[in-house]
Coordinates of N, CA and C and ligand atoms in Angstrom, one line a residue:
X15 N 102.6 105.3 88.3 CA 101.4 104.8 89.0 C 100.2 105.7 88.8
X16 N 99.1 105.3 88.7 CA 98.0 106.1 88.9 C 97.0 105.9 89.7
X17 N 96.1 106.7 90.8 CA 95.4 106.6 91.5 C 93.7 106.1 90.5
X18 N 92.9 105.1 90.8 CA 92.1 104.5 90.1 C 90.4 104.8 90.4
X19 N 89.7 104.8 89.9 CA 88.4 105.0 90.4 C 87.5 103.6 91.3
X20 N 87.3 104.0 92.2 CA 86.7 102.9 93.3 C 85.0 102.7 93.3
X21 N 84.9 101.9 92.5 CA 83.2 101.4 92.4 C 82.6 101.3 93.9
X22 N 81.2 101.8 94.2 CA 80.6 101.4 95.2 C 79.7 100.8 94.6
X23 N 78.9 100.5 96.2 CA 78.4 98.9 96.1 C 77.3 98.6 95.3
X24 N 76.4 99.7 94.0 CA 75.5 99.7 93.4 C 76.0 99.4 92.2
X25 N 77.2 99.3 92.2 CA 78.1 98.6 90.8 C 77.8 96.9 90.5
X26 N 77.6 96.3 89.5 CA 77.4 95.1 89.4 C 78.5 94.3 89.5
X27 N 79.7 94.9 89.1 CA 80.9 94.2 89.0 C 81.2 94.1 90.5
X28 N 81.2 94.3 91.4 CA 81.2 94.0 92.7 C 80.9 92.8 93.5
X29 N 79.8 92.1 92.3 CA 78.8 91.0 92.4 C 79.6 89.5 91.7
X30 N 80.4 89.9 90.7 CA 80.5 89.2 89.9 C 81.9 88.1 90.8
X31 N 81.9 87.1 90.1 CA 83.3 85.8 90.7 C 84.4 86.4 89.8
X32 N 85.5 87.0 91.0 CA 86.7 86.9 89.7 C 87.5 85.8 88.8
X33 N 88.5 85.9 87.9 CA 88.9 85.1 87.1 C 90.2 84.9 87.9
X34 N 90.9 83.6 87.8 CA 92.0 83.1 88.5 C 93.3 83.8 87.5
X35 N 94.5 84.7 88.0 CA 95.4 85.3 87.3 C 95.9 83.7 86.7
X36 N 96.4 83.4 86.0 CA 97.0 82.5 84.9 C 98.5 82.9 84.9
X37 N 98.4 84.1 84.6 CA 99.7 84.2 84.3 C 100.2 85.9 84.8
X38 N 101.1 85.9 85.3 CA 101.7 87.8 85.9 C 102.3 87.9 84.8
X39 N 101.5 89.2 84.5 CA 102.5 89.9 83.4 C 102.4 91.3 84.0
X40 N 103.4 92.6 82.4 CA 103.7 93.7 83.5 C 102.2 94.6 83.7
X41 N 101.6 94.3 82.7 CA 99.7 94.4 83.2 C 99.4 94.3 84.6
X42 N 99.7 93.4 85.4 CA 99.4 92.5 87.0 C 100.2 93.5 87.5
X43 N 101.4 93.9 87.1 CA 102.1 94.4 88.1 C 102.1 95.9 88.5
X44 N 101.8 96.9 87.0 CA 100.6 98.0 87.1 C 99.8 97.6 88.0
X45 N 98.8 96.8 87.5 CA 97.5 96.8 88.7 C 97.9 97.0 90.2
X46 N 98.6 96.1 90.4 CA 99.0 95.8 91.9 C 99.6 97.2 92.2
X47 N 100.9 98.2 91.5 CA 101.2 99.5 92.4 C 99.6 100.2 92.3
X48 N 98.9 100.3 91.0 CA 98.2 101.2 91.1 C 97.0 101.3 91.7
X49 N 96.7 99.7 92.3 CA 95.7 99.6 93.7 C 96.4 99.9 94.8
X50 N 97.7 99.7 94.9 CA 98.1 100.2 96.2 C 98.1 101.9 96.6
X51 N 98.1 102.1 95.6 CA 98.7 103.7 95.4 C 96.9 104.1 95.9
X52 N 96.4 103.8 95.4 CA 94.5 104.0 95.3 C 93.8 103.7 96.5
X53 N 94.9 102.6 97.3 CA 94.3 102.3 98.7 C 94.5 103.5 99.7
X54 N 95.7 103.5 99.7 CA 96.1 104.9 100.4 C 95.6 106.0 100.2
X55 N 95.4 106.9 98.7 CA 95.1 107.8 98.6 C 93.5 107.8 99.1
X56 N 92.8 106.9 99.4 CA 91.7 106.7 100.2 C 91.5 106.2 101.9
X57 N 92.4 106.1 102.0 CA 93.0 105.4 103.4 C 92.5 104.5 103.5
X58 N 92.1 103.3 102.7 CA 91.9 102.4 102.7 C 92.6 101.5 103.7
X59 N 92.4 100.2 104.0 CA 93.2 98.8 104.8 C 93.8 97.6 103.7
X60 N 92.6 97.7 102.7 CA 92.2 96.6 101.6 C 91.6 97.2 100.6
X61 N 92.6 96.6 99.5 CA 91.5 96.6 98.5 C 91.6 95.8 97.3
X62 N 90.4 94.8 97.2 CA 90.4 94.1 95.8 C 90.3 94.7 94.4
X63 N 90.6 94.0 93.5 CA 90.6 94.2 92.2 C 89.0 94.6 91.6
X64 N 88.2 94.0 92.1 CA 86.9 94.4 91.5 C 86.4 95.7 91.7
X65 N 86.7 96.1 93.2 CA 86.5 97.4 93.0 C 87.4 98.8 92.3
X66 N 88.2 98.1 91.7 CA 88.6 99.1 90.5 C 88.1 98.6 89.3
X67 N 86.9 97.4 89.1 CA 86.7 97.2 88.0 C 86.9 95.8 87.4
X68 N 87.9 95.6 87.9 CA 89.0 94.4 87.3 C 88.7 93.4 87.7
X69 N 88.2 91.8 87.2 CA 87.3 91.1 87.6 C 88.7 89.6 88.0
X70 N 89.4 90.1 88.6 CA 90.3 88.8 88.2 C 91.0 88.9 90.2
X71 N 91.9 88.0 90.4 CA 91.9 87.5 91.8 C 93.2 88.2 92.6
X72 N 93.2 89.5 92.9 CA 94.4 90.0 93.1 C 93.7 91.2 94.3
X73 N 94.0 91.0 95.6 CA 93.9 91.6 96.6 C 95.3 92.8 97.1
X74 N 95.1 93.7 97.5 CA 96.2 94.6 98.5 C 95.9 94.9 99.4
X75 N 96.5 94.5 100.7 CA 96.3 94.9 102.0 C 97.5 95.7 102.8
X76 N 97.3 97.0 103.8 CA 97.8 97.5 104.2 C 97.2 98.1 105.7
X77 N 97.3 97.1 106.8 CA 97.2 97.6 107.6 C 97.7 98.4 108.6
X78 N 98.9 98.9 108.6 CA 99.7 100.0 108.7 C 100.7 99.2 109.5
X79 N 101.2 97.7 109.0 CA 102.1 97.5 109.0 C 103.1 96.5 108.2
X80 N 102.9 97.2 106.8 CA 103.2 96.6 105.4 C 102.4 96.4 104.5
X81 N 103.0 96.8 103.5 CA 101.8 96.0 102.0 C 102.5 94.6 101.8
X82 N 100.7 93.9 101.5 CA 100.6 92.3 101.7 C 100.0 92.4 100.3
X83 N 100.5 91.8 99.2 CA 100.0 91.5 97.8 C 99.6 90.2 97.9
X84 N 98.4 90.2 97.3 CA 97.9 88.5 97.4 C 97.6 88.4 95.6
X85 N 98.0 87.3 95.0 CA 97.4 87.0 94.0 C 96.4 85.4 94.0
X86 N 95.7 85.6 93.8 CA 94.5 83.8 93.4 C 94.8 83.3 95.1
X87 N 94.3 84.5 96.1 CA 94.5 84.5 97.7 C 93.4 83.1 97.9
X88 N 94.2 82.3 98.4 CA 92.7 81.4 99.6 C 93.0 81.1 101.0
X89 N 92.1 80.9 101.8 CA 92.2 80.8 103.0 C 91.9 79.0 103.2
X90 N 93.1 78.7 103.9 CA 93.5 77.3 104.0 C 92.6 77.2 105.3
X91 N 92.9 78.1 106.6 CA 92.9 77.1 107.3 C 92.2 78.9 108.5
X92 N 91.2 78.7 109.4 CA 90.6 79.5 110.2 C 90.8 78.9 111.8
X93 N 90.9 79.8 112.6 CA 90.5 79.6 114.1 C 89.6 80.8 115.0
X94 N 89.3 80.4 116.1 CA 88.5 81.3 116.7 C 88.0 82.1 115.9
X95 N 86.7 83.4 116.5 CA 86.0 84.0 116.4 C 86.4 85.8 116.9
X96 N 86.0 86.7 116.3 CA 85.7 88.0 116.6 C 84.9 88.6 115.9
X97 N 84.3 89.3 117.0 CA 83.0 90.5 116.4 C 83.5 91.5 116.3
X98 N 83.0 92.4 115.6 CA 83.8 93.7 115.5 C 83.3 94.5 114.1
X99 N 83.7 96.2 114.2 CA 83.3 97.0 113.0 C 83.9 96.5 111.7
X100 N 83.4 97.1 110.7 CA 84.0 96.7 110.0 C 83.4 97.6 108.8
X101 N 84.4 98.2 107.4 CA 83.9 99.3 106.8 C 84.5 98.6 105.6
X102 N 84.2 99.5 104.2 CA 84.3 98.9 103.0 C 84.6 100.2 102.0
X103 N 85.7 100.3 100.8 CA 85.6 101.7 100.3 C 84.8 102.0 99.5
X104 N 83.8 100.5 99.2 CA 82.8 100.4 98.2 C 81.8 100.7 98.9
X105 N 81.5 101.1 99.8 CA 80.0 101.3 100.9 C 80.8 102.3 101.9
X106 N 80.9 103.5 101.1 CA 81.4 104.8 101.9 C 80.4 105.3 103.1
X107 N 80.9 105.7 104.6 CA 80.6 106.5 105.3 C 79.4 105.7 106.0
X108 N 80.1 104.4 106.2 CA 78.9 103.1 106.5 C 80.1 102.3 107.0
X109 N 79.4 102.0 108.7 CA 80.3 100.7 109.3 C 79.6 99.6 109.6
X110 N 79.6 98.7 109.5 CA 78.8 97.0 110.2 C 79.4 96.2 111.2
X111 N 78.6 95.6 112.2 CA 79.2 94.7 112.9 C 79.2 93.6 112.3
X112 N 80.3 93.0 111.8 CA 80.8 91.7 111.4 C 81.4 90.6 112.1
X113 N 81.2 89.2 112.4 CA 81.5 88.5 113.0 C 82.6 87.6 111.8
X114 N 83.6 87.4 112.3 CA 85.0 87.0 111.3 C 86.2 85.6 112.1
X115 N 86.7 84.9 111.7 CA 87.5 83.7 112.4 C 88.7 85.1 113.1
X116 N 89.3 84.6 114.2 CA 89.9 86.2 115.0 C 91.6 85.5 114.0
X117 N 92.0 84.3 113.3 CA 93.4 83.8 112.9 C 92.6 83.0 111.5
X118 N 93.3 83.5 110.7 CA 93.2 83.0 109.4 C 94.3 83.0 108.8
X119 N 94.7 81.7 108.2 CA 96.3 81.3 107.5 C 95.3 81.0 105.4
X120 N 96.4 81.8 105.0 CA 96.1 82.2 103.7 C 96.5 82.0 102.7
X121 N 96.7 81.1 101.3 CA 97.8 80.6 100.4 C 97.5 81.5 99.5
X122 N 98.5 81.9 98.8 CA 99.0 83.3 97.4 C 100.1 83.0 96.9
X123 N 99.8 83.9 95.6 CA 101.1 83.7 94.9 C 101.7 85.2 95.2
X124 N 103.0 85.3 95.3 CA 103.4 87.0 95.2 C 103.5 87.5 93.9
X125 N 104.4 88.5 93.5 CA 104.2 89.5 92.1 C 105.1 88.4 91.4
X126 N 106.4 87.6 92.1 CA 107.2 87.2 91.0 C 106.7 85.5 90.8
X127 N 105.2 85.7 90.9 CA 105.0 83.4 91.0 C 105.0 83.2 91.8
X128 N 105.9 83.4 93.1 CA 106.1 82.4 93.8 C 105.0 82.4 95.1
X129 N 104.6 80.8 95.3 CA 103.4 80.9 96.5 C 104.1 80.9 97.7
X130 N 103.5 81.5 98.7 CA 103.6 81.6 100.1 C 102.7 81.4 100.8
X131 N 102.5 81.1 102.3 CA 101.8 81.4 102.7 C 101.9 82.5 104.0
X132 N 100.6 82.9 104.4 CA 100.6 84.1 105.6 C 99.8 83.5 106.2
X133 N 99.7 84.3 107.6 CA 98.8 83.5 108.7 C 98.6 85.1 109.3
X134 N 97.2 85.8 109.9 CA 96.9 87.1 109.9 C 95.8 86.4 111.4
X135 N 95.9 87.5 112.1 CA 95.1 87.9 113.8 C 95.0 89.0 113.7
X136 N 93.5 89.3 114.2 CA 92.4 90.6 114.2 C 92.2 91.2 113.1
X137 N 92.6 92.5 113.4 CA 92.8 93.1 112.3 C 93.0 92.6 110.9
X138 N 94.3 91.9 111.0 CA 94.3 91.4 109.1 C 94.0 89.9 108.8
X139 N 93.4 89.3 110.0 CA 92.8 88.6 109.7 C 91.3 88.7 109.3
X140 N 90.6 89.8 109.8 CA 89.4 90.3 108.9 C 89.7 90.6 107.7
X141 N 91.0 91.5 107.9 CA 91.1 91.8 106.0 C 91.2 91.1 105.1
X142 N 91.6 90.2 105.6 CA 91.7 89.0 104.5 C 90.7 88.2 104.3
X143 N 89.3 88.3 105.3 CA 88.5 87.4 104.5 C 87.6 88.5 103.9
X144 N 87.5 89.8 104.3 CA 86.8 91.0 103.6 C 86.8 90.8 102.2
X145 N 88.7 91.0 101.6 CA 89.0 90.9 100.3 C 89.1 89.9 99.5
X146 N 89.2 88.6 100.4 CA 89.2 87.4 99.7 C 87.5 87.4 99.2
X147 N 86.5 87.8 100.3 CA 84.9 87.6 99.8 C 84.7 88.4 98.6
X148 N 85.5 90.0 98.7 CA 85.1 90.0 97.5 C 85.4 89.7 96.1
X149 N 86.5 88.7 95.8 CA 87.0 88.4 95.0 C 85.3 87.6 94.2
X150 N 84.9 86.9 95.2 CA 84.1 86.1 95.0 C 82.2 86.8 95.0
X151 N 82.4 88.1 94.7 CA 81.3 89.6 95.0 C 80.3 89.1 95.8
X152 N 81.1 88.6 97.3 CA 80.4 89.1 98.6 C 81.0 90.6 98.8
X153 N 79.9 91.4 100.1 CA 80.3 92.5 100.7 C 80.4 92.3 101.2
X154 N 80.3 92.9 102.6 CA 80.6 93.0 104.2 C 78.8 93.1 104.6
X155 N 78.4 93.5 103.9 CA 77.2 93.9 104.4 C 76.1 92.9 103.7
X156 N 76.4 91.7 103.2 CA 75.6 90.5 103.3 C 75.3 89.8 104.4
X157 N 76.9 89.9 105.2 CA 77.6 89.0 106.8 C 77.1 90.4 107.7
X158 N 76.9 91.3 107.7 CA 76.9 91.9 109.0 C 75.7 91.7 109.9
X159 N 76.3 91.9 110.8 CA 74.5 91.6 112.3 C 73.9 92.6 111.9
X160 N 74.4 93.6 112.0 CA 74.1 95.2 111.8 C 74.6 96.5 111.7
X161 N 74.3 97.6 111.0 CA 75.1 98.5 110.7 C 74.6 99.5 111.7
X162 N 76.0 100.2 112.4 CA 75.6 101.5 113.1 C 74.7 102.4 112.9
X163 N 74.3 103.1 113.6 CA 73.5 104.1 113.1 C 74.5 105.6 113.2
X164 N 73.7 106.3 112.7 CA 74.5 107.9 112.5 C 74.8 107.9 114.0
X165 N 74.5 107.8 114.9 CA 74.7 108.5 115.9 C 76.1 107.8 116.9
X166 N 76.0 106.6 116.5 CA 77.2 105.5 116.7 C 78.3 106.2 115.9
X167 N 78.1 106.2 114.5 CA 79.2 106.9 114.0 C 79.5 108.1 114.0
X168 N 78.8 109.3 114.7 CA 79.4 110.1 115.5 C 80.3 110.0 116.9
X169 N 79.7 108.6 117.7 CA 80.6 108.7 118.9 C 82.1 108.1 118.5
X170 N 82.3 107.3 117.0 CA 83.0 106.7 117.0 C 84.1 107.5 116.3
X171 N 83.8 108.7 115.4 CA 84.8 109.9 115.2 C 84.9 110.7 116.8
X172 N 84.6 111.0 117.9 CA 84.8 111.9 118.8 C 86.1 111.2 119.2
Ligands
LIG318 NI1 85.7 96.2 100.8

């Protein structure tokens, strides 16, 4: 595995629509440890493909209770509402308030083909539309009301 270099948000590839995976090969399957491996060594929650560069539809999520691989991820079906922070590893040392559905149910393929679906509340239900937007090179910081200021983000490390 290798830990990968993480584009921030002045990158154009960030911007761009990914490509629908076609087909997993052992290519996809590198990618997928070596974004995981990349999330963590950043302490990331999420991270898409584009911000290692890679323009095609393959998300990793880990909100510290399992890794969730999504391949060609969509979101079927949304409920309710939550506001809340929300950060990005492409827009370091910067949080936004983002308004997100609070339950979102999600169709993917896993590593071996096969589709599933998941269904995600609060937490990974933000992450999932975080990574799914960027697939499609939204940020977080298109959607947000507003970003903290320094001083918020000091009470919010105390
Ligand atoms: Ni992000």
């Amino acid at each position: 595995m290798a830990i990968l270099n993480i584009v921030t948000q002045e990158d154009e590839v960030l911007r761009k629509k990914c490509r629908l995976v076609d087909k997993i090969t052992p290519r996809t399957l590198t990618l997928l440890d070596d974004m995981y491996e990349t999330m963590q060594a950043a302490n990331g929650v999420g991270l898409a493909a584009p911000q290692v560069g890679i323009l095609r539809r393959i998300v990793v999520i880990d909100i510290g209770e399992g890794l969730i691989e999504l391949i060609n991820p969509e979101i079927v079906a949304t409920e309710g509402e939550q506001t809340g922070e929300e950060g990005c590893l492409s827009v370091p040392d910067e949080v936004g308030i983002v308004t997100r559905p609070n339950i979102v149910t999600v169709k993917a393929t896993d590593r071996n083909g096969e589709p599933f679906t998941i269904r995600g509340e609060g937490l990974l239900a933000r992450a999932f539309c975080h990574e799914i937007d960027h697939l499609d090179g939204v940020l977080y910081i298109d959607k947000a009301e507003r970003m903290l200021t320094p001083e918020e983000m000091e009470e919010d490390e105390e």
